[in-house]
Structures are given as structure tokens and as C-alpha cells.
PDB file of C-alpha atoms in Angstrom:
ATOM      1  CA  MET A  16    -147.193  39.588 149.549  1.00  0.00           C
ATOM      2  CA  ASP A  17    -145.201  40.561 146.484  1.00  0.00           C
ATOM      3  CA  ALA A  18    -145.345  39.142 142.946  1.00  0.00           C
ATOM      4  CA  GLN A  19    -143.168  36.129 143.798  1.00  0.00           C
ATOM      5  CA  GLY A  20    -145.394  35.183 146.744  1.00  0.00           C
ATOM      6  CA  ILE A  21    -142.916  36.316 149.383  1.00  0.00           C
ATOM      7  CA  GLU A  22    -144.392  38.142 152.291  1.00  0.00           C
ATOM      8  CA  THR A  23    -142.704  41.447 153.056  1.00  0.00           C
ATOM      9  CA  PRO A  24    -142.974  43.454 156.218  1.00  0.00           C
ATOM     10  CA  PRO A  25    -145.393  46.387 155.922  1.00  0.00           C
ATOM     11  CA  ASN A  26    -142.734  49.076 156.517  1.00  0.00           C
ATOM     12  CA  HIS A  27    -140.174  47.591 154.170  1.00  0.00           C
ATOM     13  CA  ALA A  28    -138.334  50.325 152.318  1.00  0.00           C
ATOM     14  CA  VAL A  29    -137.257  49.594 148.740  1.00  0.00           C
ATOM     15  CA  SER A  30    -133.866  50.932 147.780  1.00  0.00           C
ATOM     16  CA  ALA A  31    -133.410  52.923 144.595  1.00  0.00           C
ATOM     17  CA  GLN A  32    -131.204  50.180 143.186  1.00  0.00           C
ATOM     18  CA  ASP A  33    -133.885  47.515 143.834  1.00  0.00           C
ATOM     19  CA  GLN A  34    -136.504  49.731 142.208  1.00  0.00           C
ATOM     20  CA  ALA A  35    -134.297  50.233 139.128  1.00  0.00           C
ATOM     21  CA  VAL A  36    -133.855  46.452 138.779  1.00  0.00           C
ATOM     22  CA  ARG A  37    -137.607  45.930 139.108  1.00  0.00           C
ATOM     23  CA  ASN A  38    -138.291  48.567 136.459  1.00  0.00           C
ATOM     24  CA  ARG A  39    -135.835  46.964 134.027  1.00  0.00           C
ATOM     25  CA  THR A  40    -137.142  43.434 134.483  1.00  0.00           C
ATOM     26  CA  ALA A  41    -140.800  44.341 134.605  1.00  0.00           C
ATOM     27  CA  PRO A  42    -142.880  43.874 131.460  1.00  0.00           C
ATOM     28  CA  ASN A  43    -143.608  46.921 129.316  1.00  0.00           C
ATOM     29  CA  ARG A  44    -145.448  49.305 131.574  1.00  0.00           C
ATOM     30  CA  MET A  45    -147.229  52.378 130.452  1.00  0.00           C
ATOM     31  CA  ALA A  46    -146.346  55.717 131.951  1.00  0.00           C
ATOM     32  CA  PRO A  47    -149.015  57.458 134.035  1.00  0.00           C
ATOM     33  CA  ASN A  48    -149.963  59.653 131.073  1.00  0.00           C
ATOM     34  CA  GLY A  49    -150.714  56.561 128.926  1.00  0.00           C
ATOM     35  CA  MET A  50    -147.634  56.952 126.746  1.00  0.00           C
ATOM     36  CA  ALA A  51    -144.855  54.397 126.443  1.00  0.00           C
ATOM     37  CA  PRO A  52    -141.887  55.260 128.612  1.00  0.00           C
ATOM     38  CA  GLY A  53    -138.683  56.575 127.108  1.00  0.00           C
ATOM     39  CA  PRO A  54    -137.909  58.395 123.903  1.00  0.00           C
ATOM     40  CA  THR A  55    -138.978  56.812 120.644  1.00  0.00           C
ATOM     41  CA  ALA A  56    -137.366  57.375 117.284  1.00  0.00           C
ATOM     42  CA  PRO A  57    -139.491  59.162 114.701  1.00  0.00           C
ATOM     43  CA  ARG A  58    -140.859  56.924 111.978  1.00  0.00           C
ATOM     44  CA  ASN A  59    -141.572  57.616 108.353  1.00  0.00           C
ATOM     45  CA  SER A  60    -144.454  55.321 107.443  1.00  0.00           C
ATOM     46  CA  LEU A  61    -144.639  56.946 104.015  1.00  0.00           C
ATOM     47  CA  ALA A  62    -141.146  55.615 103.317  1.00  0.00           C
ATOM     48  CA  THR A  63    -142.170  52.138 104.443  1.00  0.00           C
ATOM     49  CA  ALA A  64    -145.201  52.177 102.142  1.00  0.00           C
ATOM     50  CA  ALA A  65    -143.112  53.465  99.231  1.00  0.00           C
ATOM     51  CA  LEU A  66    -140.455  50.806  99.814  1.00  0.00           C
ATOM     52  CA  THR A  67    -143.069  48.068  99.926  1.00  0.00           C
ATOM     53  CA  LEU A  68    -144.620  49.258  96.668  1.00  0.00           C
ATOM     54  CA  GLY A  69    -141.178  49.607  95.081  1.00  0.00           C
ATOM     55  CA  VAL A  70    -140.163  46.049  95.900  1.00  0.00           C
ATOM     56  CA  ILE A  71    -143.530  44.593  94.850  1.00  0.00           C
ATOM     57  CA  SER A  72    -143.490  46.572  91.612  1.00  0.00           C
ATOM     58  CA  LEU A  73    -139.955  45.438  90.825  1.00  0.00           C
ATOM     59  CA  CYS A  74    -141.011  41.818  91.341  1.00  0.00           C
ATOM     60  CA  THR A  75    -144.104  42.242  89.149  1.00  0.00           C
ATOM     61  CA  SER A  76    -142.627  44.575  86.549  1.00  0.00           C
ATOM     62  CA  VAL A  77    -142.773  41.926  83.833  1.00  0.00           C
ATOM     63  CA  VAL A  78    -146.536  42.379  83.880  1.00  0.00           C
ATOM     64  CA  PHE A  79    -148.131  45.766  83.442  1.00  0.00           C
ATOM     65  CA  ILE A  80    -149.431  45.811  87.037  1.00  0.00           C
ATOM     66  CA  GLY A  81    -145.850  46.356  88.172  1.00  0.00           C
ATOM     67  CA  GLY A  82    -145.598  49.463  86.019  1.00  0.00           C
ATOM     68  CA  LEU A  83    -148.620  51.035  87.670  1.00  0.00           C
ATOM     69  CA  LEU A  84    -147.429  50.133  91.166  1.00  0.00           C
ATOM     70  CA  SER A  85    -143.976  51.508  90.412  1.00  0.00           C
ATOM     71  CA  VAL A  86    -145.390  54.900  89.430  1.00  0.00           C
ATOM     72  CA  ILE A  87    -147.319  55.046  92.711  1.00  0.00           C
ATOM     73  CA  GLY A  88    -144.222  53.853  94.602  1.00  0.00           C
ATOM     74  CA  LEU A  89    -142.077  56.511  92.934  1.00  0.00           C
ATOM     75  CA  ILE A  90    -144.509  59.278  93.879  1.00  0.00           C
ATOM     76  CA  LEU A  91    -144.679  58.029  97.468  1.00  0.00           C
ATOM     77  CA  GLY A  92    -140.888  57.657  97.567  1.00  0.00           C
ATOM     78  CA  ILE A  93    -140.351  61.263  96.499  1.00  0.00           C
ATOM     79  CA  ALA A  94    -142.887  62.405  99.090  1.00  0.00           C
ATOM     80  CA  ALA A  95    -141.100  60.272 101.701  1.00  0.00           C
ATOM     81  CA  LEU A  96    -137.781  61.893 100.767  1.00  0.00           C
ATOM     82  CA  THR A  97    -139.195  65.351 101.396  1.00  0.00           C
ATOM     83  CA  ALA A  98    -140.644  64.150 104.706  1.00  0.00           C
ATOM     84  CA  ALA A  99    -137.268  62.626 105.609  1.00  0.00           C
ATOM     85  CA  GLU A 100    -135.582  65.978 105.065  1.00  0.00           C
ATOM     86  CA  ARG A 101    -137.949  67.545 107.606  1.00  0.00           C
ATOM     87  CA  THR A 102    -137.945  64.793 110.226  1.00  0.00           C
ATOM     88  CA  GLY A 103    -134.661  63.020 109.578  1.00  0.00           C
ATOM     89  CA  ALA A 104    -136.333  59.588 109.639  1.00  0.00           C
ATOM     90  CA  GLY A 105    -136.648  57.029 106.873  1.00  0.00           C
ATOM     91  CA  ARG A 106    -134.204  58.537 104.391  1.00  0.00           C
ATOM     92  CA  GLY A 107    -132.644  55.168 103.519  1.00  0.00           C
ATOM     93  CA  LYS A 108    -136.016  53.554 102.949  1.00  0.00           C
ATOM     94  CA  ALA A 109    -137.153  56.483 100.815  1.00  0.00           C
ATOM     95  CA  VAL A 110    -134.037  56.371  98.620  1.00  0.00           C
ATOM     96  CA  THR A 111    -134.391  52.610  98.219  1.00  0.00           C
ATOM     97  CA  ALA A 112    -138.052  53.064  97.287  1.00  0.00           C
ATOM     98  CA  VAL A 113    -137.195  55.628  94.622  1.00  0.00           C
ATOM     99  CA  VAL A 114    -134.465  53.384  93.172  1.00  0.00           C
ATOM    100  CA  THR A 115    -136.580  50.204  93.108  1.00  0.00           C
ATOM    101  CA  SER A 116    -139.586  52.036  91.677  1.00  0.00           C
ATOM    102  CA  SER A 117    -137.417  53.634  88.982  1.00  0.00           C
ATOM    103  CA  LEU A 118    -135.924  50.266  88.062  1.00  0.00           C
ATOM    104  CA  ALA A 119    -139.406  48.769  87.894  1.00  0.00           C
ATOM    105  CA  ILE A 120    -140.517  51.548  85.519  1.00  0.00           C
ATOM    106  CA  VAL A 121    -137.530  50.855  83.268  1.00  0.00           C
ATOM    107  CA  VAL A 122    -138.153  47.087  83.285  1.00  0.00           C
ATOM    108  CA  SER A 123    -141.870  47.587  82.592  1.00  0.00           C
ATOM    109  CA  GLY A 124    -141.019  49.919  79.701  1.00  0.00           C
ATOM    110  CA  LEU A 125    -138.602  47.387  78.231  1.00  0.00           C
ATOM    111  CA  VAL A 126    -141.194  44.623  78.558  1.00  0.00           C
ATOM    112  CA  ALA A 127    -143.767  46.809  76.798  1.00  0.00           C
ATOM    113  CA  VAL A 128    -141.336  47.573  73.956  1.00  0.00           C
ATOM    114  CA  PHE A 129    -140.504  43.874  73.604  1.00  0.00           C
ATOM    115  CA  MET A 130    -144.182  42.923  73.552  1.00  0.00           C
ATOM    116  CA  VAL A 131    -144.935  45.453  70.795  1.00  0.00           C
ATOM    117  CA  TRP A 132    -141.904  44.294  68.797  1.00  0.00           C
ATOM    118  CA  TYR A 133    -142.882  40.627  69.204  1.00  0.00           C
ATOM    119  CA  ALA A 134    -146.511  41.263  68.249  1.00  0.00           C
ATOM    120  CA  ASN A 135    -145.426  43.231  65.165  1.00  0.00           C
ATOM    121  CA  LYS A 136    -142.897  40.607  64.128  1.00  0.00           C
ATOM    122  CA  THR A 137    -145.295  37.654  64.480  1.00  0.00           C
ATOM    123  CA  GLN A 138    -148.644  39.200  63.522  1.00  0.00           C
ATOM    124  CA  GLU A 139    -149.133  36.787  60.608  1.00  0.00           C
ATOM    125  CA  CYS A 140    -149.036  33.807  63.019  1.00  0.00           C
ATOM    126  CA  TYR A 141    -152.125  34.657  65.065  1.00  0.00           C
ATOM    127  CA  GLN A 142    -154.615  32.464  63.179  1.00  0.00           C
ATOM    128  CA  PRO A 143    -152.954  29.036  63.307  1.00  0.00           C
ATOM    129  CA  ASP A 144    -154.745  25.706  63.213  1.00  0.00           C
ATOM    130  CA  SER A 145    -152.553  24.253  65.975  1.00  0.00           C
ATOM    131  CA  PHE A 146    -149.985  25.333  68.536  1.00  0.00           C
ATOM    132  CA  GLN A 147    -147.273  23.514  66.618  1.00  0.00           C
ATOM    133  CA  GLN A 148    -148.112  25.500  63.497  1.00  0.00           C
ATOM    134  CA  TYR A 149    -147.995  28.702  65.564  1.00  0.00           C
ATOM    135  CA  THR A 150    -144.545  27.899  66.982  1.00  0.00           C
ATOM    136  CA  GLN A 151    -143.204  27.050  63.523  1.00  0.00           C
ATOM    137  CA  CYS A 152    -144.555  30.335  62.159  1.00  0.00           C
ATOM    138  CA  VAL A 153    -143.044  32.326  65.034  1.00  0.00           C
ATOM    139  CA  ARG A 154    -139.641  30.634  64.606  1.00  0.00           C
ATOM    140  CA  ALA A 155    -139.713  31.381  60.905  1.00  0.00           C
ATOM    141  CA  HIS A 156    -140.523  35.068  61.449  1.00  0.00           C
ATOM    142  CA  LEU A 157    -137.999  35.556  64.264  1.00  0.00           C
ATOM    143  CA  ASN A 158    -135.202  33.858  62.289  1.00  0.00           C
ATOM    144  CA  GLY A 159    -135.947  36.035  59.276  1.00  0.00           C
ATOM    145  CA  ASP A 160    -136.929  33.178  56.982  1.00  0.00           C
TER     146      ASP A 160
END
């Protein structure tokens, strides 16, 4: 009996065409050596990690955690670029990781500069009695009054 429950004669010869159809429709089978059949494209997991860190750091670059992640993503992205030159895999991901990490570093730097400027400009307002008094003080200092 075969897989469909149809009984076949014991000396039934399977044609090459039938065997090819069975191989194509069969679920993923492992080759006798335990490897997956067919050629597989090389992967650059370093580029994937760098891209993930680059995107996350760009999304969180308004907080200082994004700045730290972007530095790690940039280092991994540069390493992934050198690996992509050797293997030819993951070049696009590596370039995207370097770009997003670089943008995240720039955004984090701008946020840090803004925070220092804001703290310097409004340092006299940090001991208010109420939040309303604090907002009035900040408005007065930012407007130059």
C-alpha cells in the first residue's frame, strides 16, 4: 500500500517522471547526509543583527538608550559590511544598518544638545512650588522675558 492507501503490485516500476512529481510534492525531506537538499544562499546574520539594532536605536534615539544601541549597531554594521565583501551576502542589510545607526547617533546627539540647552536656559525654574509656577517660569525664560 502506498501513502494514499492504494495497493500497488509488488513489481510496479516507478517512472522517472512519477518520481520527480513525488519529490516535488513531498514535504521537506532531508538528504541522506542529514543536510537539506539543494543549494542554499549564504546568510549574513551579523547584518541582520546590525539592522535590527539600527532600527531599534533609531526608534529610541530620543532617549539615551538609543544612542548606546546605535553605537553597537554601527560597529556591527561595519563588521557586516566587511563580511559581505568576503561572502557576497547581506550587503544591503549591512548598508541599511550603518545608515540607520548613523542617523540614530545624530538624533541622539541633537537630543543631548537640546537637553543641555534647555536645562541651562531654565535652571532657575527647578524649585517651584507648583507645576503651574514651573511652566510660567519656563515660558518666561524661553521667551526671553
